[in-house]
Coordinates of C-alpha atoms and ligand atoms in Angstrom, one line a residue:
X24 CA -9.4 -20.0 -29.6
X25 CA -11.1 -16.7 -29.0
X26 CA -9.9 -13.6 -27.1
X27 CA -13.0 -13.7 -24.6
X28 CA -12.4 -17.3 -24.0
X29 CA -8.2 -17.0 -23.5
X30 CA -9.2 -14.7 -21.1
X31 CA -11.4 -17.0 -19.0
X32 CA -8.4 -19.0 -19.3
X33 CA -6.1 -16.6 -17.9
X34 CA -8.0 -15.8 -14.6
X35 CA -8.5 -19.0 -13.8
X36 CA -5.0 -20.1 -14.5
X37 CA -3.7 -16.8 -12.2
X38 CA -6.7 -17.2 -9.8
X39 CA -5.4 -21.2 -9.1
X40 CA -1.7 -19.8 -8.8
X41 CA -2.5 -16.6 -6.5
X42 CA -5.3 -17.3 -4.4
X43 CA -5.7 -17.2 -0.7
X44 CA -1.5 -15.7 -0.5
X45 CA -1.5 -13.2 2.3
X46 CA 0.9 -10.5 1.4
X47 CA -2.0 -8.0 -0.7
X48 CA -0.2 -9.8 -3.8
X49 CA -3.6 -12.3 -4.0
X50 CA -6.3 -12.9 -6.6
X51 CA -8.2 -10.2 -5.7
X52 CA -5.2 -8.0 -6.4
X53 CA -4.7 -9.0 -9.7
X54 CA -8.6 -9.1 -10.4
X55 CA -8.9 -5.6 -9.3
X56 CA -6.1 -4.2 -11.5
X57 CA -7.6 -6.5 -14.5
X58 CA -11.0 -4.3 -13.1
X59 CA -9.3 -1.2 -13.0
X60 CA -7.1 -1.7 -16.5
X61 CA -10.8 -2.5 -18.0
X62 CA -12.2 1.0 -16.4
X63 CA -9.0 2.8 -17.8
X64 CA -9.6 1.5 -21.2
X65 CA -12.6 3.6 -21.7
X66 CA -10.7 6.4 -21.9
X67 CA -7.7 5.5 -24.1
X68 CA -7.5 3.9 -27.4
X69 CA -5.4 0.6 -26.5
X70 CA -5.5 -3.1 -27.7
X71 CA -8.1 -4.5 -24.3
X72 CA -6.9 -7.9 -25.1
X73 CA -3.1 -7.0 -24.7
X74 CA -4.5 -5.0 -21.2
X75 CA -6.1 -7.3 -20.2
X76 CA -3.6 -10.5 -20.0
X77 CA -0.7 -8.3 -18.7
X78 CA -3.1 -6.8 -15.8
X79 CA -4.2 -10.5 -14.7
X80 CA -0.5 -11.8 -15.3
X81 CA 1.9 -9.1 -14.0
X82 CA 2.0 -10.4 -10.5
X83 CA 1.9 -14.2 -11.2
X84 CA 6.0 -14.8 -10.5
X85 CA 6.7 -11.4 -8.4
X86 CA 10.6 -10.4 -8.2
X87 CA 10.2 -9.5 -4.4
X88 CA 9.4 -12.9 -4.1
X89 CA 12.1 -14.1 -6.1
X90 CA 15.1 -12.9 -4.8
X91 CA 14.8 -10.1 -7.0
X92 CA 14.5 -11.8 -9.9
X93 CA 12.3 -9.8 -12.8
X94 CA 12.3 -12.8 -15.4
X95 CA 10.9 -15.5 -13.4
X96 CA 7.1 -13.9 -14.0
X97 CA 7.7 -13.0 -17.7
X98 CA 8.9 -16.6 -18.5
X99 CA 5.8 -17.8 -16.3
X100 CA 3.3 -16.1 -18.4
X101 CA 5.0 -16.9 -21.5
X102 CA 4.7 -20.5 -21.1
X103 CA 0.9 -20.3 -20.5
X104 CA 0.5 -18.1 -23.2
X105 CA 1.9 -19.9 -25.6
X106 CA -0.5 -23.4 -24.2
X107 CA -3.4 -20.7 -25.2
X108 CA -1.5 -20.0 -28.7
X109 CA -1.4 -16.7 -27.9
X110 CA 0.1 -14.5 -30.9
X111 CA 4.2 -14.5 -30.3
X112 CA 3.9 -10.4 -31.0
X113 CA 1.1 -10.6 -28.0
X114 CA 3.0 -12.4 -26.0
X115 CA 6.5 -10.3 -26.3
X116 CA 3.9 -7.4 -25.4
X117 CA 3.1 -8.8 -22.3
X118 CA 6.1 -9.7 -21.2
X119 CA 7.3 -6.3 -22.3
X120 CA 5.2 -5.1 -19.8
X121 CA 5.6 -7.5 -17.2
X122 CA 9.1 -6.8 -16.9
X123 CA 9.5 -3.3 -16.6
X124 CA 6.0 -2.1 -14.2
X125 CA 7.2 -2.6 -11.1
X126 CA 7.9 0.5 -8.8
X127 CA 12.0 0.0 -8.2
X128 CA 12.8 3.1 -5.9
X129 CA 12.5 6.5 -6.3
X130 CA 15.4 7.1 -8.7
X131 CA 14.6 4.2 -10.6
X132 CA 12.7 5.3 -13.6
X133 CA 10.1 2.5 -14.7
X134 CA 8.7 4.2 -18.1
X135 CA 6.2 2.4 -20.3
X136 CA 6.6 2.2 -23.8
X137 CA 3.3 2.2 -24.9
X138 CA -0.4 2.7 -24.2
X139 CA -1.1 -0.6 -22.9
X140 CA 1.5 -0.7 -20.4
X141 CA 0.9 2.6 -19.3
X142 CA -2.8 1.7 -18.1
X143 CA -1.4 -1.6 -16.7
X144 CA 0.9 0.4 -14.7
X145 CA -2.0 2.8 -13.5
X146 CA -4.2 0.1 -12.5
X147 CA -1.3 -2.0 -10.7
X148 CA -0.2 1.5 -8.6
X149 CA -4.1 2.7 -7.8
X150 CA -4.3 -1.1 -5.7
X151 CA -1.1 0.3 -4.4
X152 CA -2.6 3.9 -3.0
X153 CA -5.5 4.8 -1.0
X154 CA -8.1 2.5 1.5
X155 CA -6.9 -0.9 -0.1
X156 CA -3.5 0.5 -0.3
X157 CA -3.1 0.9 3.1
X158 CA -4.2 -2.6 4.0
X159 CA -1.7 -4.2 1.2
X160 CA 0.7 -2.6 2.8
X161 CA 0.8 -3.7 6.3
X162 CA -0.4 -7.0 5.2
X163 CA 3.3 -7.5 3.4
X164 CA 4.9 -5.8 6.2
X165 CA 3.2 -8.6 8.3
X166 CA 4.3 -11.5 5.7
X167 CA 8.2 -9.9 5.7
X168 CA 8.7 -9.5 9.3
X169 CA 8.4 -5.7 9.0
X170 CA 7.7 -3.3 12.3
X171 CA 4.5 -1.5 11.9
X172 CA 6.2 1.6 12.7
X173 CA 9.4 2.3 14.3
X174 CA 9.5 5.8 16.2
X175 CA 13.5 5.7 16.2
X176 CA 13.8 5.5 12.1
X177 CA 13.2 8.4 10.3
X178 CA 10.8 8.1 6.7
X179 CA 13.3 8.3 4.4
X180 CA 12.8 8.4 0.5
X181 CA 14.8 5.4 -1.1
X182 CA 16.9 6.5 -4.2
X183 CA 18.0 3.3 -5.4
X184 CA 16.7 -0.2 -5.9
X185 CA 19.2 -1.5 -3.2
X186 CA 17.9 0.7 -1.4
X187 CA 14.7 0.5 -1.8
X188 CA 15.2 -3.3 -0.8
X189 CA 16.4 -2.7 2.3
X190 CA 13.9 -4.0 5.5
X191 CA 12.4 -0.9 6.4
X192 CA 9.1 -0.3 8.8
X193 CA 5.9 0.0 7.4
X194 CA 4.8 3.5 7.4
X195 CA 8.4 4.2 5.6
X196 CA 6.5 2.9 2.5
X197 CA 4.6 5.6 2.6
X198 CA 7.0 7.8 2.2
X199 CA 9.6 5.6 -0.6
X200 CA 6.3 4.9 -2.5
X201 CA 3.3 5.4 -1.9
X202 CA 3.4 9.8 -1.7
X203 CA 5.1 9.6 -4.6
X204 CA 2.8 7.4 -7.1
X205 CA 0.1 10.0 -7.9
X206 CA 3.2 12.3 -9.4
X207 CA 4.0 9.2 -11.7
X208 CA 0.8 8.2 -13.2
X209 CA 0.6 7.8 -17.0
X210 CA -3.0 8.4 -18.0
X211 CA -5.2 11.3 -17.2
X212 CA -8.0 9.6 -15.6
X213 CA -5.5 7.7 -13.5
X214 CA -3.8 11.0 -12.2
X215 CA -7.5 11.6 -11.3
X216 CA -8.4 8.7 -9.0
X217 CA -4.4 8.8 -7.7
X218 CA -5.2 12.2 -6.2
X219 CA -8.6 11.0 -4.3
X220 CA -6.3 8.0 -2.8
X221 CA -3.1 10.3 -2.4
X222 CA -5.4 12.3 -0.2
X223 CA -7.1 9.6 2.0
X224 CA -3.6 8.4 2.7
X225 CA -2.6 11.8 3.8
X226 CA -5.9 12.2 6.5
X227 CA -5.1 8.5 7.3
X228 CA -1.0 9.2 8.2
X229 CA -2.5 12.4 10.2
X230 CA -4.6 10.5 12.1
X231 CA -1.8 7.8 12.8
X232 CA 0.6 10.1 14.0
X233 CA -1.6 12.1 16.1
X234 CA -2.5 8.5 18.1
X235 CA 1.9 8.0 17.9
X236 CA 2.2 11.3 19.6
X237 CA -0.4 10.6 22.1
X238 CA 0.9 7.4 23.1
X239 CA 4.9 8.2 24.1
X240 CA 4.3 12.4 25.0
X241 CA 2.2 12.7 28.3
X242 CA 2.0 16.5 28.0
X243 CA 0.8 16.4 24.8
X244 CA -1.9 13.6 25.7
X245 CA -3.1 15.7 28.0
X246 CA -2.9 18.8 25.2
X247 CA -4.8 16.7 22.9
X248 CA -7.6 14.8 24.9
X249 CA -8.6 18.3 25.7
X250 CA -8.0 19.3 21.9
X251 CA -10.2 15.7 21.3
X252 CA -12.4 16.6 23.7
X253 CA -13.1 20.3 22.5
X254 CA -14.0 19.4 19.4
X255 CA -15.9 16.3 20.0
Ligands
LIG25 P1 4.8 -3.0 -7.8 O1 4.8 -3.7 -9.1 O2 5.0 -1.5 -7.9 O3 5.9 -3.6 -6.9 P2 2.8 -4.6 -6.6 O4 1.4 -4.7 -7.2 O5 3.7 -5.8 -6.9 O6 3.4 -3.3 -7.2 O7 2.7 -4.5 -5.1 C1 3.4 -3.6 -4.3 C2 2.8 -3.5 -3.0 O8 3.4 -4.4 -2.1 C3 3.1 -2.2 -2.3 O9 2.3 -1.1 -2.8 C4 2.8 -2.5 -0.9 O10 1.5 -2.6 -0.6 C5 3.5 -3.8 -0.8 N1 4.9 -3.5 -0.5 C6 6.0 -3.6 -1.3 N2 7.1 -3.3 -0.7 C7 6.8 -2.9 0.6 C8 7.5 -2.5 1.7 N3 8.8 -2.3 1.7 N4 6.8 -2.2 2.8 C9 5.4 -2.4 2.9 N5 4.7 -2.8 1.8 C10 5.4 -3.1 0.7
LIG26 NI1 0.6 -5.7 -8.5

């Protein structure tokens, strides 16, 4: 079979197992990392084929959605690949890749190996920053029960993977993952677009926290209605 049409194949296969879930771990999700993988590949010399399958399959069997578990997606895509006849060197490859892209925790080093995995992690972690990043994140905060934000808990930064399991509120993301993803990208024009997201997430958080203030300090409400209204 050719490449092109194994990776027909693929999206639909992932698109039939992901759509419509309501956690920011959907089809679109993995249809804009295969997008953004493609748009990294123009820049680096990588095998697109390799790329591409891992991007479309890294989410397919999730470990936070498997009590942890980082094998149960690897052995899924294995078992499709090889109904495609997918090369076995291909297949190791993207399950290579599958297994070790996940963000784990801050001390938790998740290193890629080679080219291709590097640009599948870039893609995966630019749907993880910025405008859609944002929305992907309250969305599983809403699917796991999470509080939007929680006054009385401090933002801490998570250091291990136990850790970094723990229920925390939303807006802690921000601050055990999100803040810290444009220091970790691999590829140059990924560290480019991380920085235009990193930023809107900043301006977003200030905005947030400005409306949090407003909303349990009287004196400042009245301090920043007149700020509001000043400059306004
Ligand atoms: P990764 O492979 O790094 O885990 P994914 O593509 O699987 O990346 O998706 C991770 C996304 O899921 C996060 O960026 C965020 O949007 C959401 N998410 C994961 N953990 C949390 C959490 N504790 N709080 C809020 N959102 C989370
Ligand atoms: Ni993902």
């Amino acid at each position: 079979m050719c490449n092109k049409i194994i990776i027909e194949q693929t999206a639909t296969f992932v698109r039939s197992r992901m759509y419509g879930e309501s956690s920011g771990h959907d089809w679109w999700h993995a249809e804009r990392v295969w997008k953004n993988a493609l748009y990294l590949c123009r820049y680096e010399q990588a095998d697109t084929f390799t790329v591409q399958l891992a991007a479309l399959l890294h989410d397919i069997a999730d470990w936070k959605f498997h009590n942890g578990d980082s094998e149960v997606g690897p052995s899924v895509a294995r078992e499709f690949l090889n109904t495609q006849k997918v090369e076995n060197t291909i297949i190791d490859h993207v399950c290579e890749i599958m297994r070790t892209m996940s963000f784990k925790g801050e001390g938790v080093p998740s290193p890629m190996r080679t080219i291709e995995g590097k640009i599948v992690q870039d893609a995966d972690r630019l749907d993880a920053m910025g405008a859609i990043g944002i929305a992907r994140t309250f969305a599983f905060g809403g699917q796991t029960n999470r509080e939007i934000y929680n006054p009385d808990v401090a933002p801490i930064k998570n250091a291990t993977t136990e850790q970094y399991k723990k229920k925390g509120h939303s807006i802690n993301h921000f601050y055990e993952k999100l803040f810290l993803l444009k220091d970790l990208m691999n590829t140059t024009t990924g560290r480019k677009l991380a920085e235009e997201r990193h930023a809107f997430m900043e301006l977003y958080l200030e905005a947030f926290f400005k409306e949090v203030t407003m909303a349990i300090d009287s004196d400042n409400l009245r301090v920043l209605q007149k700020t509001v209204g000043e400059v306004y």
